[in-house]
Amino acid sequence: MFPRYRRLRQAPWIRDLVAEVSIAPAQLIQPYFLVDGNEVKEEISALPGQFRYSFDTIVEALHKAQEAGIKMVALFPKIDAKLKDEQASYSLAENNFFINGLVKLKKQFPNIGFMVDVALDPYTSHGHDGILGRGDVDNDATVAILAQYSTMIAEAGVEVVAPSDMMDGRVAAIRERLDVSGFQNTMICSYAAKFCSNFYGPFRAAVGSQALGGNIDKSGYQLDFRNSKEALKEVIQDSAEGADMIIIKPGLPYLDVICRVEQICDLPIIAYQVSGEYAMLKLAAREGLLDFNAAYLETLISLQRAGSNAIITYGATEIAPLL
Ligand code: PBG
């Protein structure tokens, strides 16, 4: 006699009863892109269905996200090219529209978590995540700016700062700076394992850090995608430096990394399903090659099954009502 595994697959109710993984809107984090100005809501051609908003139009989008059950959003600035320079000066400028806009927005949405990326790529004229020195990104000079930027966004009311720059020692420096500045409760969600990926293109087009199809080389600081032990090292280190949560990014090509990290790390793991992953699904669905909702949900479930607690994903608000 052979075992009849199909018994547990014979009807939806029993399949649902024995399902190992489920996903709720509260575990999805919706990214948004913000621009200066008023009444802006422009579609991002590289990210079908995603928009750049000004701080007045984002209000409606956040209400919708909230109604759909989304509990946290990830906010990214798109800075006018004229304001970018080699030193990323506008990041720390008093008139930074993004930081000033956050202050007001936070007051309007006290019950939804704000996560803000900490890296200099939206602000540098060259598009690197830090400032340059001796032919490469200068680690320590960049970390000093990131720590200051973190206190500025914490002061604006942002609850979660998310360093995505991959400089060494930045989590400890940010934690210390936040603490001495009175922001002991500000959480750090570190992009601990951020790979040097080919799937970031649509995001870079969205924030204008690089023309679509360009190829800026971040391999001097982002992880080599041939390595997973390196990801474990980064996670252990960021956790020792005081990270509250860690991000693994991209998502689907790195399920093995999520799975390995989950076994050694007791911090919550957030998978970032990046722009290129989302765009692939959208475009394939547009061509009639797959059903977007069904295929997208499968990818989200896979990320949870591998061991993530939550997912940053562009379709969060869209899929939430269907969960
Ligand atoms: C900035 C940053 C990037 C992403 C998130 N934060 C781009 C990069 O590192 O070049 C990519 C996100 C996505 O592709 O959706 N450091």
mmCIF file of N, CA, C and O and ligand atoms in Angstrom, residues 31 33 47 76 117-122 127-129 162-166 191 194-195 197 199-204 207 209-210 216 218 221-222 249-250 272-278 312 314, ligand 1:
data_model
loop_
_atom_site.group_PDB
_atom_site.id
_atom_site.type_symbol
_atom_site.label_atom_id
_atom_site.label_comp_id
_atom_site.label_asym_id
_atom_site.label_seq_id
_atom_site.Cartn_x
_atom_site.Cartn_y
_atom_site.Cartn_z
ATOM 1 N N PRO A 31 5.408 50.640 -0.967
ATOM 2 C CA PRO A 31 6.315 51.758 -1.264
ATOM 3 C C PRO A 31 5.605 52.872 -2.047
ATOM 4 O O PRO A 31 4.708 52.593 -2.839
ATOM 5 N N PHE A 33 6.579 56.864 -4.023
ATOM 6 C CA PHE A 33 7.594 57.815 -4.457
ATOM 7 C C PHE A 33 7.035 59.227 -4.357
ATOM 8 O O PHE A 33 5.918 59.488 -4.815
ATOM 9 N N LEU A 47 7.119 51.259 -13.935
ATOM 10 C CA LEU A 47 6.421 50.488 -12.903
ATOM 11 C C LEU A 47 4.917 50.635 -13.108
ATOM 12 O O LEU A 47 4.267 51.461 -12.462
ATOM 13 N N PHE A 76 9.924 57.052 -0.491
ATOM 14 C CA PHE A 76 11.161 57.375 -1.212
ATOM 15 C C PHE A 76 11.019 58.728 -1.894
ATOM 16 O O PHE A 76 9.997 58.988 -2.538
ATOM 17 N N ASP A 117 13.797 55.122 3.556
ATOM 18 C CA ASP A 117 15.092 54.639 3.103
ATOM 19 C C ASP A 117 16.190 55.619 3.512
ATOM 20 O O ASP A 117 16.019 56.827 3.388
ATOM 21 N N VAL A 118 17.290 55.077 3.997
ATOM 22 C CA VAL A 118 18.438 55.920 4.316
ATOM 23 C C VAL A 118 19.589 55.508 3.405
ATOM 24 O O VAL A 118 20.189 54.452 3.574
ATOM 25 N N ALA A 119 19.823 56.322 2.395
ATOM 26 C CA ALA A 119 20.914 56.120 1.430
ATOM 27 C C ALA A 119 20.973 57.410 0.632
ATOM 28 O O ALA A 119 19.990 58.156 0.578
ATOM 29 N N LEU A 120 22.103 57.669 0.019
ATOM 30 C CA LEU A 120 22.237 58.977 -0.635
ATOM 31 C C LEU A 120 21.919 58.969 -2.129
ATOM 32 O O LEU A 120 21.964 60.016 -2.773
ATOM 33 N N ASP A 121 21.581 57.823 -2.675
ATOM 34 C CA ASP A 121 21.379 57.766 -4.136
ATOM 35 C C ASP A 121 20.323 58.716 -4.696
ATOM 36 O O ASP A 121 20.486 59.192 -5.824
ATOM 37 N N PRO A 122 19.264 59.053 -3.965
ATOM 38 C CA PRO A 122 18.342 60.031 -4.572
ATOM 39 C C PRO A 122 18.965 61.427 -4.649
ATOM 40 O O PRO A 122 18.487 62.285 -5.385
ATOM 41 N N GLY A 127 24.569 59.128 -8.580
ATOM 42 C CA GLY A 127 23.637 58.018 -8.346
ATOM 43 C C GLY A 127 24.129 56.949 -7.385
ATOM 44 O O GLY A 127 23.419 55.976 -7.121
ATOM 45 N N HIS A 128 25.344 57.130 -6.838
ATOM 46 C CA HIS A 128 25.805 56.155 -5.846
ATOM 47 C C HIS A 128 25.124 56.415 -4.510
ATOM 48 O O HIS A 128 24.638 57.515 -4.242
ATOM 49 N N ASP A 129 25.157 55.385 -3.653
ATOM 50 C CA ASP A 129 24.468 55.469 -2.360
ATOM 51 C C ASP A 129 25.264 56.267 -1.330
ATOM 52 O O ASP A 129 24.801 56.446 -0.191
ATOM 53 N N ALA A 162 15.494 53.011 7.504
ATOM 54 C CA ALA A 162 15.904 51.801 6.794
ATOM 55 C C ALA A 162 17.150 52.058 5.953
ATOM 56 O O ALA A 162 17.053 52.420 4.779
ATOM 57 N N PRO A 163 18.335 51.885 6.567
ATOM 58 C CA PRO A 163 19.560 52.099 5.793
ATOM 59 C C PRO A 163 19.710 51.055 4.686
ATOM 60 O O PRO A 163 19.708 49.852 4.944
ATOM 61 N N SER A 164 19.822 51.533 3.447
ATOM 62 C CA SER A 164 19.885 50.634 2.297
ATOM 63 C C SER A 164 21.185 50.802 1.526
ATOM 64 O O SER A 164 21.328 50.344 0.415
ATOM 65 N N ASP A 165 22.143 51.481 2.157
ATOM 66 C CA ASP A 165 23.363 51.907 1.474
ATOM 67 C C ASP A 165 24.470 50.863 1.448
ATOM 68 O O ASP A 165 25.401 50.964 0.672
ATOM 69 N N MET A 166 24.406 49.891 2.381
ATOM 70 C CA MET A 166 25.420 48.832 2.497
ATOM 71 C C MET A 166 26.821 49.320 2.883
ATOM 72 O O MET A 166 27.818 48.644 2.600
ATOM 73 N N TYR A 191 18.707 47.102 5.744
ATOM 74 C CA TYR A 191 18.873 46.277 4.556
ATOM 75 C C TYR A 191 20.194 45.535 4.768
ATOM 76 O O TYR A 191 21.247 45.982 4.340
ATOM 77 N N LYS A 194 21.575 43.072 1.041
ATOM 78 C CA LYS A 194 21.106 43.709 -0.190
ATOM 79 C C LYS A 194 22.088 43.358 -1.296
ATOM 80 O O LYS A 194 23.263 43.746 -1.250
ATOM 81 N N PHE A 195 21.602 42.619 -2.246
ATOM 82 C CA PHE A 195 22.475 42.119 -3.303
ATOM 83 C C PHE A 195 22.635 43.134 -4.429
ATOM 84 O O PHE A 195 21.747 43.957 -4.677
ATOM 85 N N SER A 197 22.049 43.735 -7.581
ATOM 86 C CA SER A 197 21.083 43.044 -8.420
ATOM 87 C C SER A 197 20.785 43.782 -9.714
ATOM 88 O O SER A 197 20.895 45.004 -9.793
ATOM 89 N N PHE A 199 17.809 43.740 -10.848
ATOM 90 C CA PHE A 199 16.360 43.929 -10.785
ATOM 91 C C PHE A 199 15.931 45.281 -10.211
ATOM 92 O O PHE A 199 14.771 45.471 -9.893
ATOM 93 N N TYR A 200 16.892 46.214 -10.036
ATOM 94 C CA TYR A 200 16.554 47.514 -9.453
ATOM 95 C C TYR A 200 16.256 48.586 -10.515
ATOM 96 O O TYR A 200 15.976 49.729 -10.169
ATOM 97 N N GLY A 201 16.373 48.229 -11.777
ATOM 98 C CA GLY A 201 16.265 49.224 -12.842
ATOM 99 C C GLY A 201 15.031 50.114 -12.796
ATOM 100 O O GLY A 201 15.150 51.340 -12.836
ATOM 101 N N PRO A 202 13.832 49.532 -12.680
ATOM 102 C CA PRO A 202 12.639 50.384 -12.668
ATOM 103 C C PRO A 202 12.610 51.354 -11.477
ATOM 104 O O PRO A 202 12.161 52.489 -11.605
ATOM 105 N N PHE A 203 13.122 50.916 -10.332
ATOM 106 C CA PHE A 203 13.196 51.805 -9.157
ATOM 107 C C PHE A 203 14.115 52.988 -9.456
ATOM 108 O O PHE A 203 13.796 54.138 -9.151
ATOM 109 N N ARG A 204 15.265 52.701 -10.056
ATOM 110 C CA ARG A 204 16.218 53.786 -10.333
ATOM 111 C C ARG A 204 15.624 54.775 -11.329
ATOM 112 O O ARG A 204 15.874 55.973 -11.240
ATOM 113 N N VAL A 207 13.079 56.966 -9.234
ATOM 114 C CA VAL A 207 13.634 58.051 -8.403
ATOM 115 C C VAL A 207 14.626 58.903 -9.183
ATOM 116 O O VAL A 207 15.190 59.855 -8.649
ATOM 117 N N SER A 209 17.587 58.099 -10.226
ATOM 118 C CA SER A 209 18.994 57.951 -9.854
ATOM 119 C C SER A 209 19.797 57.384 -11.018
ATOM 120 O O SER A 209 21.004 57.331 -10.991
ATOM 121 N N GLN A 210 19.089 56.971 -12.052
ATOM 122 C CA GLN A 210 19.749 56.463 -13.250
ATOM 123 C C GLN A 210 18.727 56.294 -14.364
ATOM 124 O O GLN A 210 17.597 55.881 -14.110
ATOM 125 N N ILE A 216 24.823 51.528 -13.481
ATOM 126 C CA ILE A 216 25.714 52.021 -12.447
ATOM 127 C C ILE A 216 26.220 50.795 -11.668
ATOM 128 O O ILE A 216 25.469 49.872 -11.405
ATOM 129 N N LYS A 218 27.367 49.077 -8.459
ATOM 130 C CA LYS A 218 27.383 49.193 -7.000
ATOM 131 C C LYS A 218 28.039 47.966 -6.361
ATOM 132 O O LYS A 218 27.829 47.695 -5.184
ATOM 133 N N TYR A 221 29.933 47.797 -2.905
ATOM 134 C CA TYR A 221 29.294 47.785 -1.584
ATOM 135 C C TYR A 221 28.114 46.829 -1.470
ATOM 136 O O TYR A 221 27.868 46.292 -0.405
ATOM 137 N N GLN A 222 27.374 46.605 -2.545
ATOM 138 C CA GLN A 222 26.267 45.647 -2.428
ATOM 139 C C GLN A 222 26.803 44.216 -2.566
ATOM 140 O O GLN A 222 27.869 43.998 -3.135
ATOM 141 N N LYS A 249 16.990 41.373 0.121
ATOM 142 C CA LYS A 249 16.550 42.038 -1.098
ATOM 143 C C LYS A 249 17.476 41.732 -2.250
ATOM 144 O O LYS A 249 18.688 41.768 -2.036
ATOM 145 N N PRO A 250 16.983 41.457 -3.459
ATOM 146 C CA PRO A 250 15.591 41.238 -3.846
ATOM 147 C C PRO A 250 14.954 40.026 -3.145
ATOM 148 O O PRO A 250 15.545 39.453 -2.246
ATOM 149 N N TYR A 272 12.202 42.201 0.468
ATOM 150 C CA TYR A 272 11.860 43.303 -0.437
ATOM 151 C C TYR A 272 11.724 42.713 -1.835
ATOM 152 O O TYR A 272 12.704 42.341 -2.460
ATOM 153 N N GLN A 273 10.477 42.600 -2.266
ATOM 154 C CA GLN A 273 10.242 42.172 -3.644
ATOM 155 C C GLN A 273 10.405 43.426 -4.504
ATOM 156 O O GLN A 273 9.568 44.326 -4.453
ATOM 157 N N VAL A 274 11.481 43.485 -5.258
ATOM 158 C CA VAL A 274 11.889 44.764 -5.841
ATOM 159 C C VAL A 274 11.175 45.085 -7.152
ATOM 160 O O VAL A 274 10.427 44.277 -7.706
ATOM 161 N N SER A 275 11.489 46.288 -7.624
ATOM 162 C CA SER A 275 10.812 46.852 -8.787
ATOM 163 C C SER A 275 10.862 45.942 -10.015
ATOM 164 O O SER A 275 9.855 45.766 -10.700
ATOM 165 N N GLY A 276 12.022 45.355 -10.291
ATOM 166 C CA GLY A 276 12.153 44.515 -11.477
ATOM 167 C C GLY A 276 11.288 43.264 -11.392
ATOM 168 O O GLY A 276 10.762 42.779 -12.398
ATOM 169 N N GLU A 277 11.126 42.763 -10.170
ATOM 170 C CA GLU A 277 10.290 41.568 -9.983
ATOM 171 C C GLU A 277 8.827 41.904 -10.258
ATOM 172 O O GLU A 277 8.094 41.155 -10.904
ATOM 173 N N TYR A 278 8.403 43.044 -9.726
ATOM 174 C CA TYR A 278 7.019 43.491 -9.908
ATOM 175 C C TYR A 278 6.744 43.793 -11.387
ATOM 176 O O TYR A 278 5.717 43.397 -11.945
ATOM 177 N N ILE A 312 7.980 43.976 1.537
ATOM 178 C CA ILE A 312 7.834 45.269 0.878
ATOM 179 C C ILE A 312 7.553 44.949 -0.587
ATOM 180 O O ILE A 312 8.349 44.268 -1.239
ATOM 181 N N TYR A 314 5.334 46.322 -4.343
ATOM 182 C CA TYR A 314 4.629 47.426 -5.003
ATOM 183 C C TYR A 314 3.131 47.191 -5.175
ATOM 184 O O TYR A 314 2.369 48.129 -5.320
HETATM 185 C C1 PBG B 1 18.519 52.844 -2.753
HETATM 186 C C2 PBG B 1 17.548 51.777 -3.030
HETATM 187 C C3 PBG B 1 17.413 51.001 -4.188
HETATM 188 C C4 PBG B 1 16.282 50.225 -4.002
HETATM 189 C C5 PBG B 1 15.772 50.523 -2.745
HETATM 190 N N1 PBG B 1 16.581 51.472 -2.150
HETATM 191 C C6 PBG B 1 18.180 51.008 -5.453
HETATM 192 C C7 PBG B 1 19.613 50.740 -5.457
HETATM 193 O O1 PBG B 1 20.196 50.261 -4.477
HETATM 194 O O2 PBG B 1 20.224 51.039 -6.472
HETATM 195 C C8 PBG B 1 15.712 49.285 -5.029
HETATM 196 C C9 PBG B 1 14.295 48.945 -4.833
HETATM 197 C C10 PBG B 1 13.613 48.365 -6.018
HETATM 198 O O3 PBG B 1 14.220 48.051 -7.053
HETATM 199 O O4 PBG B 1 12.400 48.225 -5.920
HETATM 200 N N2 PBG B 1 19.698 52.511 -2.156
#
